[in-house]
PDB file of C-alpha atoms in Angstrom:
ATOM      1  CA  MET A   1       7.123  33.041 -24.944  1.00 90.00           C
ATOM      2  CA  ILE A   2       6.676  30.917 -21.835  1.00 91.00           C
ATOM      3  CA  LEU A   3       8.837  27.801 -21.728  1.00 96.00           C
ATOM      4  CA  ALA A   4       8.802  24.589 -19.716  1.00 96.00           C
ATOM      5  CA  ARG A   5      11.676  25.840 -17.545  1.00 96.00           C
ATOM      6  CA  ASP A   6       9.557  28.855 -16.536  1.00 95.00           C
ATOM      7  CA  ILE A   7       6.632  26.864 -15.155  1.00 96.00           C
ATOM      8  CA  MET A   8       7.913  23.379 -14.307  1.00 96.00           C
ATOM      9  CA  THR A   9       7.870  21.933 -10.842  1.00 93.00           C
ATOM     10  CA  THR A  10      11.387  20.903  -9.852  1.00 94.00           C
ATOM     11  CA  ASP A  11      10.379  19.036  -6.715  1.00 92.00           C
ATOM     12  CA  VAL A  12       9.274  15.920  -8.591  1.00 94.00           C
ATOM     13  CA  VAL A  13       8.213  12.798  -6.736  1.00 96.00           C
ATOM     14  CA  VAL A  14      10.221   9.880  -8.104  1.00 96.00           C
ATOM     15  CA  VAL A  15      10.077   6.153  -7.481  1.00 97.00           C
ATOM     16  CA  HIS A  16      11.950   3.157  -8.824  1.00 97.00           C
ATOM     17  CA  PRO A  17      10.644   0.251 -10.935  1.00 97.00           C
ATOM     18  CA  ASP A  18      11.070  -2.284  -8.118  1.00 97.00           C
ATOM     19  CA  ASP A  19       9.368  -0.160  -5.434  1.00 97.00           C
ATOM     20  CA  ARG A  20       6.183  -1.719  -4.103  1.00 96.00           C
ATOM     21  CA  VAL A  21       2.852  -0.300  -5.258  1.00 93.00           C
ATOM     22  CA  GLY A  22       1.673  -0.156  -1.641  1.00 92.00           C
ATOM     23  CA  ASP A  23       4.605   2.080  -0.737  1.00 95.00           C
ATOM     24  CA  VAL A  24       3.853   4.342  -3.697  1.00 94.00           C
ATOM     25  CA  VAL A  25       0.226   4.681  -2.603  1.00 91.00           C
ATOM     26  CA  GLN A  26       1.442   5.778   0.843  1.00 92.00           C
ATOM     27  CA  LEU A  27       3.855   8.228  -0.796  1.00 95.00           C
ATOM     28  CA  PHE A  28       1.007   9.720  -2.860  1.00 93.00           C
ATOM     29  CA  VAL A  29      -0.991  10.280   0.320  1.00 92.00           C
ATOM     30  CA  GLN A  30       1.964  11.736   2.263  1.00 95.00           C
ATOM     31  CA  GLU A  31       3.065  14.068  -0.547  1.00 93.00           C
ATOM     32  CA  GLY A  32      -0.444  14.990  -1.717  1.00 92.00           C
ATOM     33  CA  VAL A  33       0.336  13.988  -5.317  1.00 92.00           C
ATOM     34  CA  THR A  34      -1.324  11.785  -7.897  1.00 91.00           C
ATOM     35  CA  SER A  35       1.713  10.676  -9.869  1.00 94.00           C
ATOM     36  CA  ALA A  36       5.400   9.880  -9.692  1.00 96.00           C
ATOM     37  CA  VAL A  37       8.047   9.564 -12.347  1.00 97.00           C
ATOM     38  CA  VAL A  38       9.690   6.142 -12.404  1.00 97.00           C
ATOM     39  CA  ILE A  39      13.468   6.355 -12.831  1.00 96.00           C
ATOM     40  CA  ASP A  40      16.260   3.807 -12.868  1.00 93.00           C
ATOM     41  CA  LYS A  41      19.486   3.951 -10.853  1.00 91.00           C
ATOM     42  CA  GLU A  42      21.086   6.192 -13.479  1.00 88.00           C
ATOM     43  CA  GLY A  43      18.208   8.677 -13.285  1.00 87.00           C
ATOM     44  CA  LYS A  44      16.737   7.747 -16.681  1.00 90.00           C
ATOM     45  CA  ILE A  45      12.972   7.829 -16.999  1.00 94.00           C
ATOM     46  CA  LYS A  46      11.483   4.353 -17.244  1.00 95.00           C
ATOM     47  CA  GLY A  47       7.835   5.246 -16.852  1.00 96.00           C
ATOM     48  CA  ILE A  48       5.280   7.106 -14.845  1.00 97.00           C
ATOM     49  CA  ILE A  49       2.818   5.798 -12.285  1.00 96.00           C
ATOM     50  CA  THR A  50      -0.404   7.647 -11.631  1.00 93.00           C
ATOM     51  CA  ASP A  51      -3.458   7.259  -9.483  1.00 90.00           C
ATOM     52  CA  GLY A  52      -5.187   6.192 -12.714  1.00 90.00           C
ATOM     53  CA  ASP A  53      -2.722   3.317 -13.184  1.00 91.00           C
ATOM     54  CA  ILE A  54      -3.394   2.177  -9.630  1.00 89.00           C
ATOM     55  CA  MET A  55      -7.168   2.432 -10.060  1.00 85.00           C
ATOM     56  CA  ALA A  56      -6.991   0.484 -13.331  1.00 85.00           C
ATOM     57  CA  ALA A  57      -4.951  -2.247 -11.643  1.00 84.00           C
ATOM     58  CA  VAL A  58      -7.426  -2.480  -8.757  1.00 80.00           C
ATOM     59  CA  ARG A  59     -10.366  -2.522 -11.142  1.00 73.00           C
ATOM     60  CA  GLN A  60      -8.800  -5.066 -13.473  1.00 65.00           C
ATOM     61  CA  ARG A  61     -11.049  -8.048 -13.907  1.00 55.00           C
ATOM     62  CA  ARG A  62      -9.236 -11.271 -14.526  1.00 54.00           C
ATOM     63  CA  PRO A  63     -11.426 -13.957 -16.004  1.00 52.00           C
ATOM     64  CA  VAL A  64     -10.784 -17.473 -14.831  1.00 50.00           C
ATOM     65  CA  PHE A  65     -10.646 -20.062 -17.602  1.00 52.00           C
ATOM     66  CA  VAL A  66     -11.786 -23.597 -16.773  1.00 52.00           C
ATOM     67  CA  ASP A  67     -11.334 -26.522 -19.142  1.00 55.00           C
ATOM     68  CA  LEU A  68     -14.030 -29.048 -18.356  1.00 55.00           C
ATOM     69  CA  PHE A  69     -14.628 -32.050 -20.585  1.00 57.00           C
ATOM     70  CA  ASN A  70     -12.811 -30.362 -23.495  1.00 57.00           C
ATOM     71  CA  SER A  71     -15.038 -27.280 -23.209  1.00 58.00           C
ATOM     72  CA  LEU A  72     -13.691 -23.913 -22.145  1.00 55.00           C
ATOM     73  CA  PHE A  73     -15.726 -21.953 -19.596  1.00 54.00           C
ATOM     74  CA  VAL A  74     -15.011 -18.395 -18.522  1.00 51.00           C
ATOM     75  CA  LEU A  75     -15.805 -17.472 -14.942  1.00 47.00           C
ATOM     76  CA  GLU A  76     -15.933 -13.855 -13.825  1.00 52.00           C
ATOM     77  CA  ASP A  77     -13.487 -12.496 -11.277  1.00 53.00           C
ATOM     78  CA  ASN A  78     -15.610 -12.065  -8.169  1.00 53.00           C
ATOM     79  CA  ASN A  79     -12.834 -11.012  -5.814  1.00 57.00           C
ATOM     80  CA  ASP A  80     -13.835  -8.137  -3.612  1.00 61.00           C
ATOM     81  CA  LEU A  81     -11.939  -4.862  -3.513  1.00 60.00           C
ATOM     82  CA  THR A  82     -10.000  -5.794  -0.374  1.00 66.00           C
ATOM     83  CA  THR A  83      -8.659  -8.957  -1.997  1.00 73.00           C
ATOM     84  CA  LYS A  84      -7.628  -7.051  -5.121  1.00 72.00           C
ATOM     85  CA  VAL A  85      -5.844  -4.365  -3.102  1.00 72.00           C
ATOM     86  CA  GLN A  86      -4.030  -7.017  -1.044  1.00 78.00           C
ATOM     87  CA  PHE A  87      -2.874  -8.628  -4.285  1.00 80.00           C
ATOM     88  CA  LEU A  88      -1.741  -5.297  -5.751  1.00 83.00           C
ATOM     89  CA  THR A  89       0.169  -3.640  -2.886  1.00 86.00           C
ATOM     90  CA  PRO A  90       3.216  -5.973  -2.800  1.00 90.00           C
ATOM     91  CA  ARG A  91       3.653  -5.888  -6.587  1.00 91.00           C
ATOM     92  CA  PRO A  92       6.456  -3.797  -8.094  1.00 94.00           C
ATOM     93  CA  VAL A  93       5.671  -0.484  -9.764  1.00 95.00           C
ATOM     94  CA  LYS A  94       7.028  -1.804 -13.070  1.00 95.00           C
ATOM     95  CA  ASP A  95       4.054  -4.185 -13.273  1.00 93.00           C
ATOM     96  CA  ILE A  96       1.483  -1.398 -13.558  1.00 92.00           C
ATOM     97  CA  MET A  97       3.336   1.788 -14.565  1.00 95.00           C
ATOM     98  CA  THR A  98       2.794   3.507 -17.880  1.00 94.00           C
ATOM     99  CA  ARG A  99       5.936   2.778 -19.872  1.00 94.00           C
ATOM    100  CA  ARG A 100       5.394   5.148 -22.782  1.00 93.00           C
ATOM    101  CA  VAL A 101       6.292   8.543 -21.399  1.00 95.00           C
ATOM    102  CA  ILE A 102       6.046  11.764 -23.381  1.00 95.00           C
ATOM    103  CA  ALA A 103       8.830  14.075 -22.183  1.00 96.00           C
ATOM    104  CA  VAL A 104      10.005  17.499 -23.345  1.00 97.00           C
ATOM    105  CA  GLY A 105      13.130  19.580 -23.106  1.00 97.00           C
ATOM    106  CA  GLU A 106      13.277  22.676 -20.956  1.00 96.00           C
ATOM    107  CA  ASP A 107      12.925  24.914 -24.027  1.00 97.00           C
ATOM    108  CA  ALA A 108       9.524  23.486 -25.022  1.00 97.00           C
ATOM    109  CA  SER A 109       6.799  26.134 -25.181  1.00 96.00           C
ATOM    110  CA  ILE A 110       3.639  25.849 -23.137  1.00 94.00           C
ATOM    111  CA  ALA A 111       1.685  25.698 -26.403  1.00 94.00           C
ATOM    112  CA  GLU A 112       3.711  22.646 -27.438  1.00 96.00           C
ATOM    113  CA  ILE A 113       3.267  21.022 -24.032  1.00 97.00           C
ATOM    114  CA  ALA A 114      -0.464  21.756 -23.964  1.00 96.00           C
ATOM    115  CA  GLY A 115      -0.754  20.183 -27.413  1.00 96.00           C
ATOM    116  CA  LEU A 116       1.043  17.037 -26.266  1.00 97.00           C
ATOM    117  CA  MET A 117      -1.174  16.781 -23.207  1.00 96.00           C
ATOM    118  CA  THR A 118      -4.310  17.166 -25.285  1.00 96.00           C
ATOM    119  CA  ASP A 119      -3.219  14.828 -28.084  1.00 96.00           C
ATOM    120  CA  HIS A 120      -2.038  12.077 -25.732  1.00 95.00           C
ATOM    121  CA  LYS A 121      -4.672  12.630 -23.008  1.00 94.00           C
ATOM    122  CA  ILE A 122      -2.073  13.032 -20.280  1.00 94.00           C
ATOM    123  CA  LYS A 123      -1.978  15.314 -17.247  1.00 93.00           C
ATOM    124  CA  GLN A 124       1.745  15.856 -16.790  1.00 94.00           C
ATOM    125  CA  VAL A 125       4.902  15.898 -18.873  1.00 96.00           C
ATOM    126  CA  PRO A 126       8.381  15.277 -17.485  1.00 97.00           C
ATOM    127  CA  VAL A 127      11.052  17.813 -18.450  1.00 97.00           C
ATOM    128  CA  VAL A 128      14.478  16.409 -19.269  1.00 95.00           C
ATOM    129  CA  ARG A 129      17.963  17.728 -19.923  1.00 94.00           C
ATOM    130  CA  GLU A 130      20.444  15.322 -21.523  1.00 91.00           C
ATOM    131  CA  GLY A 131      18.131  12.435 -20.689  1.00 87.00           C
ATOM    132  CA  GLN A 132      17.909  13.315 -16.985  1.00 91.00           C
ATOM    133  CA  LEU A 133      14.708  14.364 -15.240  1.00 94.00           C
ATOM    134  CA  ILE A 134      14.841  18.016 -14.159  1.00 95.00           C
ATOM    135  CA  GLY A 135      11.181  18.871 -13.694  1.00 96.00           C
ATOM    136  CA  LEU A 136       7.535  18.208 -14.398  1.00 96.00           C
ATOM    137  CA  VAL A 137       4.894  20.340 -16.062  1.00 97.00           C
ATOM    138  CA  ARG A 138       1.328  19.631 -14.966  1.00 94.00           C
ATOM    139  CA  ARG A 139      -1.852  20.923 -16.532  1.00 93.00           C
ATOM    140  CA  HIS A 140      -2.271  23.100 -13.464  1.00 92.00           C
ATOM    141  CA  ASP A 141       1.094  24.769 -14.161  1.00 94.00           C
ATOM    142  CA  ILE A 142      -0.048  25.714 -17.660  1.00 95.00           C
ATOM    143  CA  VAL A 143      -3.387  27.075 -16.434  1.00 93.00           C
ATOM    144  CA  GLN A 144      -1.590  29.186 -13.819  1.00 92.00           C
ATOM    145  CA  ALA A 145       0.817  30.566 -16.429  1.00 91.00           C
ATOM    146  CA  VAL A 146      -2.060  31.466 -18.740  1.00 88.00           C
ATOM    147  CA  ALA A 147      -3.932  33.142 -15.877  1.00 89.00           C
ATOM    148  CA  ARG A 148      -0.860  35.192 -14.892  1.00 88.00           C
ATOM    149  CA  ASN A 149      -0.343  36.364 -18.455  1.00 83.00           C
ATOM    150  CA  ALA A 150      -4.015  37.125 -19.073  1.00 79.00           C
ATOM    151  CA  THR A 151      -3.950  40.061 -16.653  1.00 69.00           C
TER     152      THR A 151
END
């Protein structure tokens, strides 16, 4: 049986909740990754930030509510992409990260991990030992393990 410890990536990109989103975007580009695990000073997982979280934050449409003569009007957010990105980049990671993280222990089977990924529609699962991050299993890691064992 193939376990998380057999296929996990141990070189995990990590960031902190107060890091700026703009810095994380640069880190994604430099490291060639699409996600980072968000940890606190004690190394505990606080969340995960992905390219999808960043795209959702950029895309987010904020309606503007105007009270005029006791009537409420809703105006669309017509800010262009540049304005939205400028607003987003100085914000802390904790403002847009996914807080609910599905993690597994190092003895989790790839079948279990694949099930979690499918059920929760996620692309990676942090691997923990005694509450500390020790690795990350990505969908790609599972596909590679299946391909190796299929021959």
